[in-house]
CSV table of C-alpha atoms and ligand atoms in Angstrom, one decimal:
chain,number,residue,atom,x,y,z
A,22,MET,CA,27.3,-3.9,-7.3
A,23,ARG,CA,24.7,-6.6,-7.0
A,24,LEU,CA,21.0,-6.0,-7.6
A,25,PHE,CA,18.1,-8.4,-7.2
A,26,ASN,CA,16.6,-8.8,-10.7
A,27,THR,CA,12.9,-9.8,-10.7
A,28,LEU,CA,13.4,-11.2,-14.2
A,29,THR,CA,15.8,-13.9,-12.9
A,30,ARG,CA,14.8,-13.9,-9.2
A,31,LYS,CA,18.5,-13.6,-8.4
A,32,LYS,CA,21.0,-11.0,-7.1
A,33,GLU,CA,23.1,-10.3,-10.2
A,34,GLU,CA,26.2,-8.3,-10.7
A,35,PHE,CA,25.1,-4.9,-12.1
A,36,ILE,CA,26.8,-4.2,-15.4
A,37,PRO,CA,25.3,-1.4,-17.5
A,38,MET,CA,25.2,-1.5,-21.3
A,39,VAL,CA,27.7,1.4,-21.6
A,40,PRO,CA,30.4,1.5,-19.0
A,41,GLU,CA,29.9,4.2,-16.3
A,42,GLU,CA,26.4,5.1,-17.7
A,43,VAL,CA,23.1,4.1,-16.4
A,44,LYS,CA,19.7,4.6,-18.1
A,45,MET,CA,16.9,4.2,-15.5
A,46,TYR,CA,13.1,4.5,-15.6
A,47,VAL,CA,10.9,4.6,-12.6
A,48,CYS,CA,7.1,4.3,-12.9
A,49,GLY,CA,5.7,7.5,-11.4
A,50,PRO,CA,2.5,8.5,-9.7
A,51,THR,CA,-1.0,8.7,-11.1
A,52,VAL,CA,-1.7,12.3,-10.3
A,53,TYR,CA,-5.2,12.4,-8.7
A,54,ASN,CA,-4.3,12.8,-5.0
A,55,TYR,CA,-1.5,13.6,-2.6
A,56,PHE,CA,0.8,10.6,-2.4
A,57,HIS,CA,0.9,8.3,0.6
A,58,ILE,CA,3.9,7.0,2.5
A,59,GLY,CA,3.7,3.7,0.5
A,60,ASN,CA,3.9,5.6,-2.8
A,61,ALA,CA,6.8,7.5,-1.3
A,62,ARG,CA,8.9,4.4,-0.8
A,63,PRO,CA,9.8,3.7,-4.5
A,64,PHE,CA,10.5,7.4,-5.1
A,65,VAL,CA,12.9,7.6,-2.1
A,66,VAL,CA,14.6,4.2,-2.5
A,67,PHE,CA,15.2,4.6,-6.2
A,68,ASP,CA,16.4,8.2,-5.7
A,69,THR,CA,18.9,6.7,-3.2
A,70,LEU,CA,20.0,4.1,-5.8
A,71,ARG,CA,20.5,6.9,-8.2
A,72,ARG,CA,22.5,8.9,-5.6
A,73,TYR,CA,24.6,5.9,-4.9
A,74,LEU,CA,25.3,5.1,-8.5
A,75,GLU,CA,26.4,8.7,-9.0
A,76,TYR,CA,28.6,8.5,-5.9
A,77,ARG,CA,30.3,5.5,-7.5
A,78,GLY,CA,31.0,7.5,-10.6
A,79,TYR,CA,28.2,6.5,-13.0
A,80,LYS,CA,26.4,9.1,-15.1
A,81,VAL,CA,22.7,8.3,-14.5
A,82,THR,CA,19.9,9.4,-16.8
A,83,TYR,CA,16.7,9.1,-14.7
A,84,VAL,CA,13.2,9.3,-16.1
A,85,GLN,CA,10.1,9.2,-14.0
A,86,ASN,CA,6.7,9.7,-15.6
A,87,PHE,CA,3.4,11.2,-14.5
A,88,THR,CA,0.3,9.2,-15.4
A,89,ASP,CA,-2.0,12.1,-16.2
A,90,VAL,CA,-4.6,10.2,-18.2
A,91,ASP,CA,-6.5,7.7,-16.1
A,92,ASP,CA,-10.0,6.7,-14.9
A,93,LYS,CA,-9.1,7.8,-11.4
A,94,ILE,CA,-8.3,11.3,-12.6
A,95,ILE,CA,-11.4,11.5,-14.7
A,96,ASN,CA,-13.5,10.4,-11.6
A,97,ARG,CA,-11.8,12.9,-9.4
A,98,ALA,CA,-12.4,15.7,-11.9
A,99,LYS,CA,-16.1,14.8,-12.0
A,100,GLU,CA,-16.3,14.8,-8.2
A,101,GLU,CA,-14.7,18.2,-8.0
A,102,GLY,CA,-16.4,19.7,-11.0
A,103,ILE,CA,-13.1,20.6,-12.7
A,104,SER,CA,-11.3,19.3,-15.8
A,105,PRO,CA,-9.0,16.3,-15.7
A,106,GLU,CA,-6.1,18.6,-16.7
A,107,GLU,CA,-6.8,20.8,-13.7
A,108,VAL,CA,-6.7,17.7,-11.4
A,109,SER,CA,-3.4,16.4,-12.8
A,110,GLU,CA,-1.8,19.8,-13.0
A,111,LYS,CA,-2.7,20.4,-9.4
A,112,TYR,CA,-1.3,17.1,-8.1
A,113,ILE,CA,1.9,17.4,-10.1
A,114,VAL,CA,2.6,20.6,-8.3
A,115,GLU,CA,1.8,19.0,-5.0
A,116,TYR,CA,4.0,16.0,-5.9
A,117,PHE,CA,7.0,18.2,-6.4
A,118,LYS,CA,6.4,19.9,-3.0
A,119,ASP,CA,6.4,16.7,-1.1
A,120,ALA,CA,9.1,15.1,-3.2
A,121,GLU,CA,11.4,18.1,-2.5
A,122,ALA,CA,10.7,18.0,1.2
A,123,LEU,CA,11.7,14.3,1.2
A,124,GLY,CA,14.9,15.0,-0.6
A,125,ILE,CA,13.8,13.2,-3.8
A,126,ARG,CA,15.8,14.9,-6.5
A,127,LYS,CA,14.0,15.8,-9.7
A,128,ALA,CA,14.4,13.2,-12.5
A,129,ASP,CA,16.2,14.3,-15.6
A,130,ILE,CA,12.9,14.0,-17.4
A,131,HIS,CA,9.4,13.9,-16.0
A,132,PRO,CA,7.3,13.1,-19.1
A,133,LYS,CA,3.6,13.1,-19.1
A,134,VAL,CA,1.2,10.8,-21.1
A,135,THR,CA,-0.6,13.9,-22.6
A,136,GLU,CA,2.7,15.0,-24.1
A,137,ASN,CA,3.2,11.6,-25.8
A,138,ILE,CA,-0.1,10.9,-27.5
A,139,GLN,CA,1.3,11.0,-31.0
A,140,GLU,CA,4.2,8.7,-30.0
A,141,ILE,CA,1.7,6.3,-28.4
A,142,ILE,CA,-0.4,6.2,-31.5
A,143,THR,CA,2.7,5.5,-33.7
A,144,PHE,CA,3.8,2.7,-31.3
A,145,VAL,CA,0.3,1.1,-31.3
A,146,GLN,CA,0.1,1.3,-35.1
A,147,LYS,CA,3.5,-0.5,-35.3
A,148,LEU,CA,2.2,-3.3,-33.1
A,149,ILE,CA,-0.9,-3.7,-35.3
A,150,ASP,CA,1.3,-3.7,-38.4
A,151,LYS,CA,3.5,-6.4,-36.9
A,152,GLY,CA,0.5,-8.5,-36.1
A,153,TYR,CA,0.7,-8.2,-32.3
A,154,ALA,CA,-2.3,-6.0,-31.9
A,155,TYR,CA,-5.9,-5.8,-33.3
A,156,GLU,CA,-8.6,-3.3,-33.4
A,157,ILE,CA,-12.3,-3.9,-32.5
A,158,ASN,CA,-14.9,-1.1,-32.4
A,159,GLY,CA,-12.3,1.6,-31.8
A,160,ASP,CA,-10.5,-0.3,-29.1
A,161,VAL,CA,-7.0,-1.7,-29.8
A,162,TYR,CA,-5.8,-4.8,-27.8
A,163,PHE,CA,-2.5,-6.5,-27.5
A,164,ASP,CA,-2.7,-10.2,-28.6
A,165,THR,CA,-1.0,-12.0,-25.7
A,166,THR,CA,-1.0,-15.3,-27.5
A,167,ARG,CA,1.3,-13.8,-30.2
A,168,PHE,CA,4.1,-12.9,-27.7
A,169,GLU,CA,5.9,-16.1,-26.7
A,170,ASP,CA,7.6,-14.8,-23.6
A,171,TYR,CA,4.3,-13.5,-22.0
A,172,GLY,CA,4.6,-14.2,-18.3
A,173,LYS,CA,8.4,-14.2,-18.1
A,174,LEU,CA,8.6,-11.5,-15.5
A,175,SER,CA,5.8,-12.7,-13.2
A,176,LYS,CA,6.8,-16.3,-13.8
A,177,GLN,CA,3.3,-17.4,-14.9
A,178,ASN,CA,2.3,-19.2,-18.1
A,179,LEU,CA,-0.4,-17.9,-20.3
A,180,GLU,CA,-2.5,-21.0,-20.1
A,181,ASP,CA,-2.7,-20.8,-16.3
A,182,LEU,CA,-3.4,-17.1,-16.5
A,183,GLU,CA,-6.2,-17.7,-19.0
A,184,ALA,CA,-7.7,-20.4,-17.0
A,185,GLY,CA,-7.8,-18.2,-13.9
A,186,ALA,CA,-9.1,-15.1,-15.8
A,187,ARG,CA,-12.6,-13.9,-15.2
A,188,ILE,CA,-14.6,-13.8,-18.4
A,189,GLU,CA,-16.6,-10.6,-18.5
A,190,VAL,CA,-19.9,-10.3,-20.2
A,191,ASN,CA,-19.8,-8.5,-23.5
A,192,GLU,CA,-16.1,-9.4,-23.8
A,193,ILE,CA,-14.9,-8.5,-27.2
A,194,LYS,CA,-11.2,-9.4,-26.8
A,195,ARG,CA,-9.9,-12.5,-28.7
A,196,ASN,CA,-8.2,-13.9,-25.6
A,197,PRO,CA,-8.8,-13.5,-21.9
A,198,MET,CA,-5.4,-12.0,-21.1
A,199,ASP,CA,-5.3,-9.5,-24.0
A,200,PHE,CA,-5.1,-5.9,-22.7
A,201,ALA,CA,-6.1,-2.5,-24.0
A,202,LEU,CA,-3.5,-0.4,-25.8
A,203,TRP,CA,-6.1,2.1,-26.9
A,204,LYS,CA,-9.6,2.7,-25.5
A,205,ALA,CA,-12.4,4.1,-27.7
A,206,GLN,CA,-14.2,7.1,-26.2
A,207,LYS,CA,-17.3,6.0,-24.4
A,208,SER,CA,-19.0,9.3,-23.5
A,209,ASP,CA,-17.7,12.8,-23.4
A,210,GLU,CA,-14.5,12.0,-21.5
A,211,LEU,CA,-11.0,13.1,-22.5
A,212,ALA,CA,-10.1,11.8,-26.0
A,213,TRP,CA,-7.7,12.3,-28.9
A,214,ASP,CA,-8.1,11.6,-32.6
A,215,SER,CA,-6.5,8.4,-33.8
A,216,PRO,CA,-6.6,6.1,-36.8
A,217,TRP,CA,-9.2,4.0,-34.8
A,218,GLY,CA,-11.4,7.0,-34.0
A,219,LYS,CA,-11.5,9.2,-30.9
A,220,GLY,CA,-10.0,7.6,-27.8
A,221,ARG,CA,-7.2,7.5,-25.2
A,222,PRO,CA,-4.3,5.3,-24.4
A,223,GLY,CA,-4.4,2.3,-22.0
A,224,TRP,CA,-2.2,2.4,-18.9
A,225,HIS,CA,0.6,0.1,-19.8
A,226,ILE,CA,1.5,1.5,-23.2
A,227,GLU,CA,2.6,4.9,-21.8
A,228,CYS,CA,5.6,3.5,-20.0
A,229,SER,CA,6.8,1.5,-23.0
A,230,VAL,CA,6.6,4.6,-25.2
A,231,MET,CA,8.1,7.1,-22.8
A,232,SER,CA,10.9,4.8,-21.7
A,233,THR,CA,11.8,4.1,-25.4
A,234,ARG,CA,11.4,7.8,-26.4
A,235,TYR,CA,13.6,9.2,-23.7
A,236,LEU,CA,16.1,6.4,-23.0
A,237,GLY,CA,16.1,4.1,-26.1
A,238,GLU,CA,14.8,0.6,-26.9
A,239,THR,CA,16.9,-1.1,-24.2
A,240,ILE,CA,17.5,0.4,-20.8
A,241,ASP,CA,19.5,-0.7,-17.8
A,242,ILE,CA,17.1,-0.4,-14.9
A,243,HIS,CA,13.3,-0.3,-14.8
A,244,ALA,CA,11.8,0.1,-11.3
A,245,GLY,CA,8.6,0.4,-9.4
A,246,GLY,CA,6.6,-1.2,-6.5
A,247,GLN,CA,6.0,-4.9,-6.4
A,248,ASP,CA,2.4,-4.5,-7.3
A,249,LEU,CA,3.5,-3.4,-10.7
A,250,ILE,CA,5.2,-6.7,-11.6
A,251,PHE,CA,1.9,-8.0,-12.9
A,252,PRO,CA,0.2,-6.9,-15.1
A,253,HIS,CA,1.9,-3.5,-15.6
A,254,HIS,CA,5.5,-4.5,-16.1
A,255,GLU,CA,4.7,-7.8,-17.8
A,256,ASN,CA,2.6,-5.9,-20.3
A,257,GLU,CA,5.3,-3.3,-20.8
A,258,ILE,CA,7.7,-6.1,-21.7
A,259,ALA,CA,5.3,-7.7,-24.1
A,260,GLN,CA,4.6,-4.4,-25.9
A,261,SER,CA,8.1,-3.2,-26.1
A,262,GLU,CA,9.8,-6.4,-27.0
A,263,ALA,CA,7.2,-7.2,-29.6
A,264,CYS,CA,7.7,-3.7,-31.1
A,265,SER,CA,11.5,-3.5,-31.1
A,266,GLY,CA,12.5,-7.1,-31.2
A,267,HIS,CA,15.1,-6.4,-28.4
A,268,SER,CA,15.2,-6.8,-24.7
A,269,PHE,CA,13.4,-3.9,-23.0
A,270,ALA,CA,15.0,-3.6,-19.6
A,271,ARG,CA,18.0,-5.5,-18.3
A,272,TYR,CA,17.4,-5.2,-14.5
A,273,TRP,CA,13.9,-5.1,-13.1
A,274,ILE,CA,13.9,-3.8,-9.6
A,275,HIS,CA,10.8,-3.8,-7.3
A,276,ASN,CA,10.4,-2.5,-3.8
A,277,GLY,CA,8.3,-4.2,-1.1
A,278,TYR,CA,5.3,-2.6,0.5
A,279,ILE,CA,4.7,-0.2,3.3
A,280,ASN,CA,1.9,-2.0,5.2
A,281,ILE,CA,-0.6,-1.1,7.8
A,282,ASP,CA,-1.4,-4.0,10.2
A,283,ASN,CA,0.3,-6.2,7.7
A,284,GLU,CA,-1.8,-5.2,4.8
A,285,LYS,CA,-0.6,-3.1,1.9
A,286,MET,CA,-1.2,0.6,2.3
A,287,SER,CA,-3.3,1.7,-0.7
A,288,LYS,CA,-5.6,4.5,-1.7
A,289,SER,CA,-8.4,2.1,-2.8
A,290,LYS,CA,-8.5,0.4,0.7
A,291,GLY,CA,-8.4,3.8,2.4
A,292,ASN,CA,-5.8,2.6,4.9
A,293,PHE,CA,-3.3,5.2,4.0
A,294,PHE,CA,-1.5,8.2,5.4
A,295,THR,CA,-0.5,10.9,3.0
A,296,VAL,CA,3.1,12.3,3.2
A,297,ARG,CA,1.5,15.7,3.5
A,298,ASP,CA,-0.3,14.8,6.7
A,299,ILE,CA,2.7,13.0,8.2
A,300,LEU,CA,4.9,16.1,7.6
A,301,LYS,CA,2.6,18.0,9.9
A,302,GLU,CA,3.9,15.8,12.7
A,303,TYR,CA,7.4,14.6,11.6
A,304,ASP,CA,10.3,16.3,10.0
A,305,ALA,CA,10.7,15.3,6.3
A,306,GLU,CA,14.1,13.7,6.9
A,307,THR,CA,12.6,11.5,9.6
A,308,VAL,CA,10.2,10.2,7.0
A,309,ARG,CA,13.1,9.6,4.6
A,310,PHE,CA,15.1,7.9,7.3
A,311,PHE,CA,12.1,5.7,8.1
A,312,LEU,CA,11.8,4.7,4.5
A,313,LEU,CA,15.5,3.8,4.3
A,314,SER,CA,15.6,2.0,7.6
A,315,ALA,CA,14.9,-1.4,5.9
A,316,GLN,CA,16.4,-2.9,2.8
A,317,TYR,CA,14.0,-1.9,-0.1
A,318,ARG,CA,12.6,-5.4,-0.8
A,319,ASN,CA,11.5,-6.0,2.8
A,320,PRO,CA,8.1,-5.0,3.9
A,321,ILE,CA,7.8,-2.3,6.6
A,322,ASN,CA,4.9,-2.0,8.9
A,323,PHE,CA,4.1,1.7,9.3
A,324,SER,CA,3.8,2.6,13.0
A,325,ARG,CA,4.3,5.6,15.2
A,326,GLN,CA,6.8,3.5,17.2
A,327,LEU,CA,9.0,3.1,14.1
A,328,MET,CA,8.7,6.8,13.2
A,329,GLU,CA,9.8,7.7,16.7
A,330,GLN,CA,12.7,5.4,16.5
A,331,SER,CA,13.7,7.0,13.2
A,332,LYS,CA,13.4,10.4,14.7
A,333,ASN,CA,15.7,9.5,17.6
A,334,ALA,CA,18.2,7.8,15.3
A,335,LEU,CA,18.3,10.8,13.0
A,336,ASP,CA,18.7,13.1,16.1
A,337,ARG,CA,21.8,11.2,17.0
A,338,PHE,CA,23.3,11.8,13.5
A,339,TYR,CA,22.5,15.5,13.8
A,340,ASN,CA,23.9,15.8,17.3
A,341,ALA,CA,27.2,14.1,16.1
A,342,LYS,CA,27.3,16.6,13.3
A,343,LYS,CA,26.7,19.5,15.7
A,344,ASN,CA,29.3,18.3,18.1
A,345,LEU,CA,31.9,18.1,15.3
A,346,GLU,CA,31.0,21.6,14.1
A,347,HIS,CA,31.2,22.9,17.6
A,348,LEU,CA,34.6,21.3,18.2
A,349,LEU,CA,35.8,22.6,14.8
A,350,GLU,CA,35.1,26.2,15.8
A,351,ASN,CA,37.5,26.0,18.6
A,352,ALA,CA,40.1,23.5,17.3
A,353,VAL,CA,43.6,24.5,16.5
A,354,GLU,CA,45.4,23.9,13.2
A,355,LYS,CA,48.3,21.5,13.5
A,356,GLU,CA,49.8,18.6,11.7
A,357,MET,CA,48.0,15.3,12.4
A,358,ASP,CA,50.2,13.1,14.5
A,359,GLU,CA,50.3,9.3,14.2
A,360,VAL,CA,47.5,8.8,16.7
A,361,GLU,CA,45.2,11.1,14.7
A,362,LYS,CA,46.2,9.4,11.5
A,363,ASN,CA,45.3,6.1,13.0
A,364,LEU,CA,41.9,7.4,14.1
A,365,ILE,CA,41.1,8.6,10.6
A,366,HIS,CA,42.2,5.3,9.2
A,367,GLY,CA,39.8,3.6,11.7
A,368,PHE,CA,36.9,5.8,10.6
A,369,GLU,CA,37.5,5.0,7.0
A,370,ASN,CA,36.7,1.4,7.7
A,371,TYR,CA,33.1,2.5,8.2
A,372,ARG,CA,33.1,3.9,4.7
A,373,GLU,CA,34.0,0.4,3.4
A,374,LYS,CA,31.3,-1.1,5.5
A,375,PHE,CA,28.8,1.4,4.1
A,376,ILE,CA,29.8,0.7,0.5
A,377,ASP,CA,29.7,-3.1,1.1
A,378,ALA,CA,26.1,-2.7,2.3
A,379,MET,CA,25.0,-0.5,-0.6
A,380,GLU,CA,26.8,-2.8,-3.1
A,381,ASP,CA,24.7,-5.7,-1.7
A,382,ASP,CA,21.3,-4.9,-3.4
A,383,VAL,CA,21.1,-1.4,-1.9
A,384,ASN,CA,21.0,-2.5,1.7
A,385,THR,CA,20.3,0.8,3.3
A,386,ALA,CA,19.5,-0.8,6.7
A,387,ASP,CA,23.1,-2.0,6.9
A,388,ALA,CA,24.5,1.2,5.4
A,389,ILE,CA,22.7,3.2,8.2
A,390,ALA,CA,24.1,0.8,10.7
A,391,ALA,CA,27.6,1.5,9.4
A,392,VAL,CA,27.0,5.3,9.9
A,393,PHE,CA,25.7,4.6,13.4
A,394,GLU,CA,29.0,2.8,14.3
A,395,LEU,CA,30.9,5.6,12.8
A,396,VAL,CA,29.0,8.2,14.9
A,397,LYS,CA,29.5,6.1,18.0
A,398,ASP,CA,33.2,5.8,17.4
A,399,MET,CA,33.6,9.5,16.6
A,400,ASN,CA,31.7,10.5,19.7
A,401,ALA,CA,33.9,8.3,21.9
A,402,SER,CA,37.3,9.2,20.4
A,403,ILE,CA,37.3,12.8,19.2
A,404,LYS,CA,38.4,15.3,21.8
A,405,VAL,CA,38.6,19.0,22.2
A,406,SER,CA,42.4,18.8,22.0
A,407,HIS,CA,42.3,17.3,18.5
A,408,SER,CA,43.4,19.1,15.4
A,409,LYS,CA,41.2,21.0,13.0
A,410,GLN,CA,42.3,18.7,10.3
A,411,LEU,CA,41.1,15.6,12.1
A,412,ILE,CA,37.8,17.1,13.0
A,413,GLN,CA,37.2,18.4,9.5
A,414,SER,CA,38.0,15.0,7.9
A,415,SER,CA,35.7,13.3,10.3
A,416,LEU,CA,32.9,15.7,9.6
A,417,ASP,CA,33.5,15.3,5.8
A,418,LEU,CA,33.2,11.6,6.1
A,419,LEU,CA,30.0,11.8,8.1
A,420,MET,CA,28.5,14.2,5.5
A,421,GLU,CA,29.8,12.1,2.6
A,422,LEU,CA,28.0,8.9,3.7
A,423,THR,CA,24.8,10.6,4.9
A,424,GLY,CA,24.7,12.6,1.7
A,425,VAL,CA,24.5,9.4,-0.3
A,426,LEU,CA,21.4,8.6,1.7
A,427,GLY,CA,20.0,12.1,1.3
A,428,LEU,CA,20.2,12.7,5.0
A,429,LEU,CA,21.7,15.5,7.2
A,430,THR,CA,21.0,17.9,4.4
A,431,LYS,CA,18.9,20.4,6.4
A,432,LYS,CA,20.3,23.8,5.8
A,433,GLU,CA,20.6,25.1,9.4
A,434,ASP,CA,20.8,28.8,8.4
A,435,ALA,CA,17.7,28.7,6.1
A,436,ILE,CA,15.3,28.0,8.9
A,437,ASP,CA,17.0,30.0,11.4
A,438,SER,CA,17.0,33.8,11.0
A,439,GLU,CA,13.9,34.0,13.1
A,440,ILE,CA,15.3,31.5,15.6
A,441,GLU,CA,18.6,33.4,15.7
A,442,GLU,CA,16.6,36.5,16.5
A,443,LEU,CA,14.9,34.8,19.4
A,444,VAL,CA,18.2,33.6,20.8
A,445,GLN,CA,19.6,37.1,20.6
A,446,LEU,CA,16.6,38.4,22.4
A,447,ARG,CA,17.0,35.8,25.1
A,448,GLN,CA,20.7,36.8,25.5
A,449,LYS,CA,19.7,40.4,25.9
A,450,ALA,CA,17.0,39.5,28.4
A,451,ARG,CA,19.6,37.5,30.4
A,452,LYS,CA,22.1,40.3,30.4
A,453,GLU,CA,19.4,42.7,31.7
A,454,LYS,CA,18.5,40.1,34.3
A,455,ASN,CA,15.0,39.7,32.9
A,456,PHE,CA,15.0,36.0,33.6
A,457,ALA,CA,11.2,35.7,33.3
A,458,LEU,CA,11.4,36.8,29.7
A,459,ALA,CA,14.5,34.7,29.0
A,460,ASP,CA,12.7,31.6,30.3
A,461,GLN,CA,9.7,32.5,28.3
A,462,ILE,CA,11.7,32.7,25.1
A,463,ARG,CA,13.5,29.4,25.9
A,464,ASP,CA,10.1,27.7,26.3
A,465,GLN,CA,8.9,29.2,23.0
A,466,LEU,CA,12.0,27.8,21.3
A,467,LYS,CA,11.5,24.4,22.9
A,468,GLU,CA,8.0,24.3,21.4
A,469,ARG,CA,9.7,24.6,18.0
A,470,GLY,CA,12.1,21.7,18.8
A,471,ILE,CA,15.0,24.0,19.7
A,472,THR,CA,17.0,23.4,22.9
A,473,ILE,CA,19.5,26.0,24.2
A,474,GLU,CA,22.6,25.2,26.1
A,475,ASP,CA,24.8,27.9,27.6
A,476,THR,CA,28.4,26.8,27.2
A,477,PRO,CA,31.7,28.5,28.0
A,478,GLN,CA,32.1,29.0,24.2
A,479,GLY,CA,28.7,30.7,24.0
A,480,VAL,CA,25.2,29.6,23.3
A,481,ARG,CA,24.7,26.2,21.6
A,482,ILE,CA,21.5,25.7,19.6
A,483,ILE,CA,20.3,22.1,19.4
A,484,LYS,CA,17.5,21.3,16.9
A,485,LYS,CA,15.4,18.2,16.8
B,509,ATP,N1,1.9,0.4,0.1
B,509,ATP,C1,2.9,0.6,-0.8
B,509,ATP,N2,4.2,0.3,-0.5
B,509,ATP,C2,5.2,0.5,-1.4
B,509,ATP,N3,5.0,0.9,-2.7
B,509,ATP,C3,3.7,1.2,-3.1
B,509,ATP,C4,2.6,1.0,-2.2
B,509,ATP,N4,1.5,1.4,-2.8
B,509,ATP,C5,1.9,1.8,-4.1
B,509,ATP,N5,3.2,1.7,-4.2
B,509,ATP,C6,4.0,2.1,-5.4
B,509,ATP,O1,3.8,3.5,-5.5
B,509,ATP,C7,4.1,3.9,-6.9
B,509,ATP,C8,3.1,5.0,-7.4
B,509,ATP,O2,2.0,4.4,-7.9
B,509,ATP,P1,0.6,5.0,-8.1
B,509,ATP,O3,0.5,6.5,-7.9
B,509,ATP,O4,0.0,4.4,-9.3
B,509,ATP,O5,-0.1,4.4,-6.8
B,509,ATP,P2,-1.4,3.6,-6.7
B,509,ATP,O6,-1.2,2.3,-7.3
B,509,ATP,O7,-2.5,4.5,-7.2
B,509,ATP,O8,-1.5,3.5,-5.2
B,509,ATP,P3,-2.5,2.6,-4.5
B,509,ATP,O9,-1.9,1.2,-4.6
B,509,ATP,O10,-2.5,3.2,-3.1
B,509,ATP,O11,-3.9,2.7,-5.2
B,509,ATP,C9,4.1,2.6,-7.7
B,509,ATP,O12,5.5,2.2,-7.9
B,509,ATP,C10,3.5,1.6,-6.7
B,509,ATP,O13,4.0,0.3,-6.9
B,510,ZN,ZN1,4.9,2.2,-15.6
């Protein structure tokens, strides 16, 4: 598989350190709000990369942190008159609700900063001992001039960066680009005891520490949104490589933005839609489909039109699945003849196309296109007269490919006991020739996105 590595700005063949095993770290959310559809993009695309790697036989260890110590959390806590812990705990619960809806599987480990304070202190102390960090008035800073490779990820050199840096009044750092590893407590905010007095960790150090603690000094893939390349990931590299003396992450993968009117969607600009709100209008799989409809490095402009397109496209996948299931119910078991075997063989070409697309830097847009072609071909060539074997293999293939994308996973039966009941009621009404009631129930179902078709084989339920 080839992945675009931000470190080299090239698509490279992906070769993990240990054959068949992948250690992967994804920068997680700062938990002070519901996440927006821009934030959802890294979670969904890297979840898809994980699913694909597993599909190809890799054992993936996946870590995604929660940033539960941050100024934004502290401010939100003040606004709401609750403690910062209450804010972060609440939004971690809410994160899992939306993530589950979007089919984002849980990471193997979801560490929090607050569970890693001792480890952070030890890490910072080691950087001081090695001469890479210094303490002033209870703050600890990383000395960027001591780390030769500073700027290697964002392709900037330290002199240019320093020249462009704004010099703040009361600046106590030695160099303009030095950044905080530990921040002394200013008032009564959240703080922990440390060798430098009461304080709390800076932002960047947490990911260096958690990645090292849970995955080791060198990992295979470190991922996040493009806005994290500088300074967050640049600083992570500086801290980690200064501390261990080894390469920190071998492949740096960054997703492009979800934009609104060609501007990055962000909480600070206020131009965002939370996933929670979008889910009131669209099904969660439609949102996931939308996020996968472009290759992960390309920007996507969020629009209702694109959401509608995603909805329609996903409906076509679901309808293909329903058709196959329906045919399966009535199909006969018989040996596949040559014609059927050739059909299956033809369908399998789409699996190859799908894999080629995913191998090429996780091109989910082309992978989805391959599933489309498969669906089109199946719709055109599978007939009522075909064998159970052929129909089952076709359905399995469709489910195999969409499963890698985390699509077509809706459990029909789970939503349906109530709907089933309404359908039964309508049948009964029809039998009793109470057509007014039957129509009323049909309209009621329609409002919930359910269409009913009366076929010779019985009632067919179609969901949007
Ligand atoms: N518009 C966007 N499109 C794609 N990814 C984004 C977008 N905005 C944020 N991200 C990514 O979302 C992930 C979660 O980050 P985090 O919760 O810290 O968001 P944030 O930086 O507070 O969001 P914001 O930029 O809206 O303030 C990060 O990987 C970040 O790069
Ligand atoms: Zn991070």
